[in-house]
Coordinates of C-alpha atoms in Angstrom, one line a residue:
X1 CA 14.0 11.7 -9.5
X2 CA 13.9 15.1 -9.3
X3 CA 12.9 16.4 -5.5
X4 CA 12.5 20.0 -5.1
X5 CA 12.5 20.7 -1.3
X6 CA 9.7 21.6 0.6
X7 CA 9.1 23.0 3.9
X8 CA 7.2 21.1 6.1
X9 CA 4.6 22.0 9.5
X10 CA 3.8 25.3 10.3
X11 CA 6.7 27.5 8.8
X12 CA 5.7 25.8 5.4
X13 CA 2.1 27.1 5.7
X14 CA 4.3 30.2 5.2
X15 CA 7.5 30.1 3.3
X16 CA 6.6 26.8 1.3
X17 CA 9.8 26.2 -0.5
X18 CA 12.1 29.2 0.7
X19 CA 15.0 28.6 2.7
X20 CA 17.3 31.5 4.5
X21 CA 20.8 31.5 2.4
X22 CA 24.0 32.2 4.1
X23 CA 26.4 30.3 1.8
X24 CA 25.7 27.4 -0.1
X25 CA 27.7 25.3 1.8
X26 CA 25.0 25.4 4.3
X27 CA 22.3 24.5 2.3
X28 CA 20.2 21.6 2.5
X29 CA 20.8 21.0 -1.2
X30 CA 24.4 21.3 -1.3
X31 CA 24.8 19.3 1.9
X32 CA 22.0 16.2 0.5
X33 CA 24.3 16.0 -2.5
X34 CA 27.4 15.5 -0.7
X35 CA 25.8 13.1 2.1
X36 CA 24.5 10.7 -1.1
X37 CA 27.9 11.3 -3.0
X38 CA 29.8 9.9 0.3
X39 CA 27.2 7.1 1.1
X40 CA 27.8 6.2 -2.6
X41 CA 31.6 6.1 -2.3
X42 CA 31.0 3.8 0.9
X43 CA 29.2 1.4 -1.3
X44 CA 25.8 2.3 0.7
X45 CA 22.7 1.6 -2.0
X46 CA 21.4 5.2 -2.2
X47 CA 19.8 6.8 -5.5
X48 CA 23.3 7.9 -7.1
X49 CA 23.3 12.0 -7.0
X50 CA 23.2 13.1 -10.2
X51 CA 23.2 17.2 -10.2
X52 CA 21.6 19.9 -7.8
X53 CA 20.2 23.2 -8.3
X54 CA 20.1 26.2 -5.7
X55 CA 18.3 29.4 -6.9
X56 CA 19.2 32.4 -4.7
X57 CA 17.1 35.7 -4.5
X58 CA 18.7 37.6 -1.8
X59 CA 18.5 36.3 1.4
X60 CA 16.4 33.3 0.6
X61 CA 16.9 30.4 -1.8
X62 CA 15.2 27.8 -3.3
X63 CA 16.2 23.6 -4.1
X64 CA 16.4 20.9 -6.2
X65 CA 17.8 17.5 -6.0
X66 CA 18.2 15.0 -9.0
X67 CA 19.3 11.3 -7.9
X68 CA 19.2 8.4 -10.4
X69 CA 15.8 6.3 -10.2
X70 CA 15.6 2.8 -8.1
X71 CA 14.6 0.7 -11.1
X72 CA 11.0 -0.4 -10.7
X73 CA 11.3 1.1 -7.0
X74 CA 8.2 0.0 -4.5
X75 CA 8.3 1.3 -1.0
X76 CA 8.3 -0.7 1.9
X77 CA 4.8 0.8 2.8
X78 CA 3.7 0.0 -0.9
X79 CA 5.0 -3.5 -0.4
X80 CA 3.1 -4.1 3.0
X81 CA -0.3 -3.0 1.6
X82 CA 0.2 -5.6 -1.2
X83 CA 1.2 -8.7 1.1
X84 CA 3.2 -9.7 3.7
X85 CA 7.2 -9.2 3.5
X86 CA 9.0 -12.5 2.7
X87 CA 11.7 -13.7 5.2
X88 CA 14.4 -13.0 2.6
X89 CA 13.3 -9.1 2.0
X90 CA 13.1 -8.6 6.4
X91 CA 16.5 -10.2 6.0
X92 CA 17.4 -7.8 3.3
X93 CA 15.7 -4.8 5.2
X94 CA 17.1 -5.4 8.5
X95 CA 20.5 -5.7 6.9
X96 CA 20.2 -2.9 4.8
X97 CA 19.5 -0.8 8.1
X98 CA 22.2 -2.3 9.9
X99 CA 25.0 -1.4 7.2
X100 CA 23.4 2.2 7.7
X101 CA 24.1 2.3 10.9
X102 CA 27.2 0.6 11.5
X103 CA 28.9 3.2 9.1
X104 CA 27.5 6.2 11.6
X105 CA 25.0 7.2 8.9
X106 CA 22.0 9.0 11.0
X107 CA 18.9 9.2 8.5
X108 CA 16.8 12.3 10.1
X109 CA 13.4 10.5 8.3
X110 CA 13.7 7.2 8.6
X111 CA 10.2 6.1 7.9
X112 CA 8.7 3.3 5.5
X113 CA 8.0 5.7 2.7
X114 CA 12.2 6.4 2.6
X115 CA 12.9 2.3 1.9
X116 CA 12.5 1.4 -0.9
X117 CA 13.0 -2.4 -2.8
X118 CA 14.3 -2.8 -6.6
X119 CA 12.7 -4.8 -9.0
X120 CA 14.8 -7.8 -7.9
X121 CA 14.3 -7.1 -3.8
X122 CA 17.2 -5.3 -3.0
X123 CA 16.5 -2.7 -0.5
X124 CA 17.4 1.0 -0.5
X125 CA 17.7 4.2 1.9
X126 CA 16.6 7.7 0.2
X127 CA 15.8 10.8 1.6
X128 CA 18.7 12.3 3.1
X129 CA 17.3 15.5 4.1
X130 CA 19.2 16.4 7.3
X131 CA 21.1 13.2 7.5
X132 CA 24.7 12.8 8.2
X133 CA 27.4 10.8 9.3
X134 CA 28.3 10.4 12.8
X135 CA 30.3 8.5 15.6
X136 CA 28.4 5.4 15.3
X137 CA 26.6 5.1 18.9
X138 CA 24.2 3.3 20.5
X139 CA 21.9 6.3 21.0
X140 CA 21.7 7.2 17.8
X141 CA 20.2 3.8 16.4
X142 CA 17.7 3.6 19.2
X143 CA 16.8 6.7 18.3
X144 CA 17.0 5.9 14.5
X145 CA 14.8 2.3 15.4
X146 CA 12.0 3.9 17.2
X147 CA 11.3 6.7 14.6
X148 CA 10.7 3.2 11.9
X149 CA 8.7 1.8 14.6
X150 CA 6.8 4.8 15.2
X151 CA 6.1 4.9 10.9
X152 CA 5.1 1.1 11.0
X153 CA 2.7 2.0 13.8
X154 CA 1.2 5.4 11.7
X155 CA 0.2 3.3 8.9
X156 CA -1.2 0.3 10.5
X157 CA -3.5 2.8 11.7
X158 CA -3.9 4.7 8.4
X159 CA -4.7 1.6 6.1
X160 CA -7.2 -0.8 6.4
X161 CA -5.0 -3.3 4.3
X162 CA -1.6 -3.5 5.7
X163 CA 0.3 -6.9 6.4
X164 CA 2.0 -5.9 9.2
X165 CA 1.5 -6.1 13.0
X166 CA 2.9 -4.6 16.1
X167 CA 4.1 -8.1 17.2
X168 CA 6.1 -8.4 14.6
X169 CA 8.6 -5.9 15.7
X170 CA 10.8 -7.6 18.0
X171 CA 11.9 -10.2 15.3
X172 CA 12.6 -7.5 13.3
X173 CA 14.4 -5.6 15.6
X174 CA 16.4 -8.8 16.6
X175 CA 17.1 -9.7 13.4
X176 CA 18.8 -5.9 12.6
X177 CA 20.7 -6.2 15.6
X178 CA 22.5 -9.3 14.6
X179 CA 24.0 -7.6 11.6
X180 CA 24.9 -4.4 14.1
X181 CA 28.1 -4.7 14.7
X182 CA 28.3 -1.4 16.9

């Protein structure tokens, strides 16, 4: 999978894919590649990093990242637009998120588009731009899960066919907490 780094928000309207360059190690591309390598070494389910490219021009750079595709990938959003998740799929999702959090992984954009299922319903997390490994803390976990809940609610309000209700969050969250060790 090839991913080009694009800016979001108001700045993105002016500098669509340009970032300030100081050193290679400070580029988002390099940092995400390094993080994915660490996560893979920890045995966490991520797309295997293959290559990264930083193209510098003066004080700016553009970046690209290539990762191995998740076989038969389907996002949690796509699955919920088709049918409710099974109990085992909810369990796999909760357990996978807890594994990342137990390892101190902070995902800067945890949402239902960045949770993938492969063809055997194994759960993967993708898009670790601005992510990092930190000392595990309750606050980081709470913030990450609150962000995830907001993405469920956002998609519930956006999609006419969406097999999730806000009342299901507490059950999912309790299942997730049962796998959490911090």
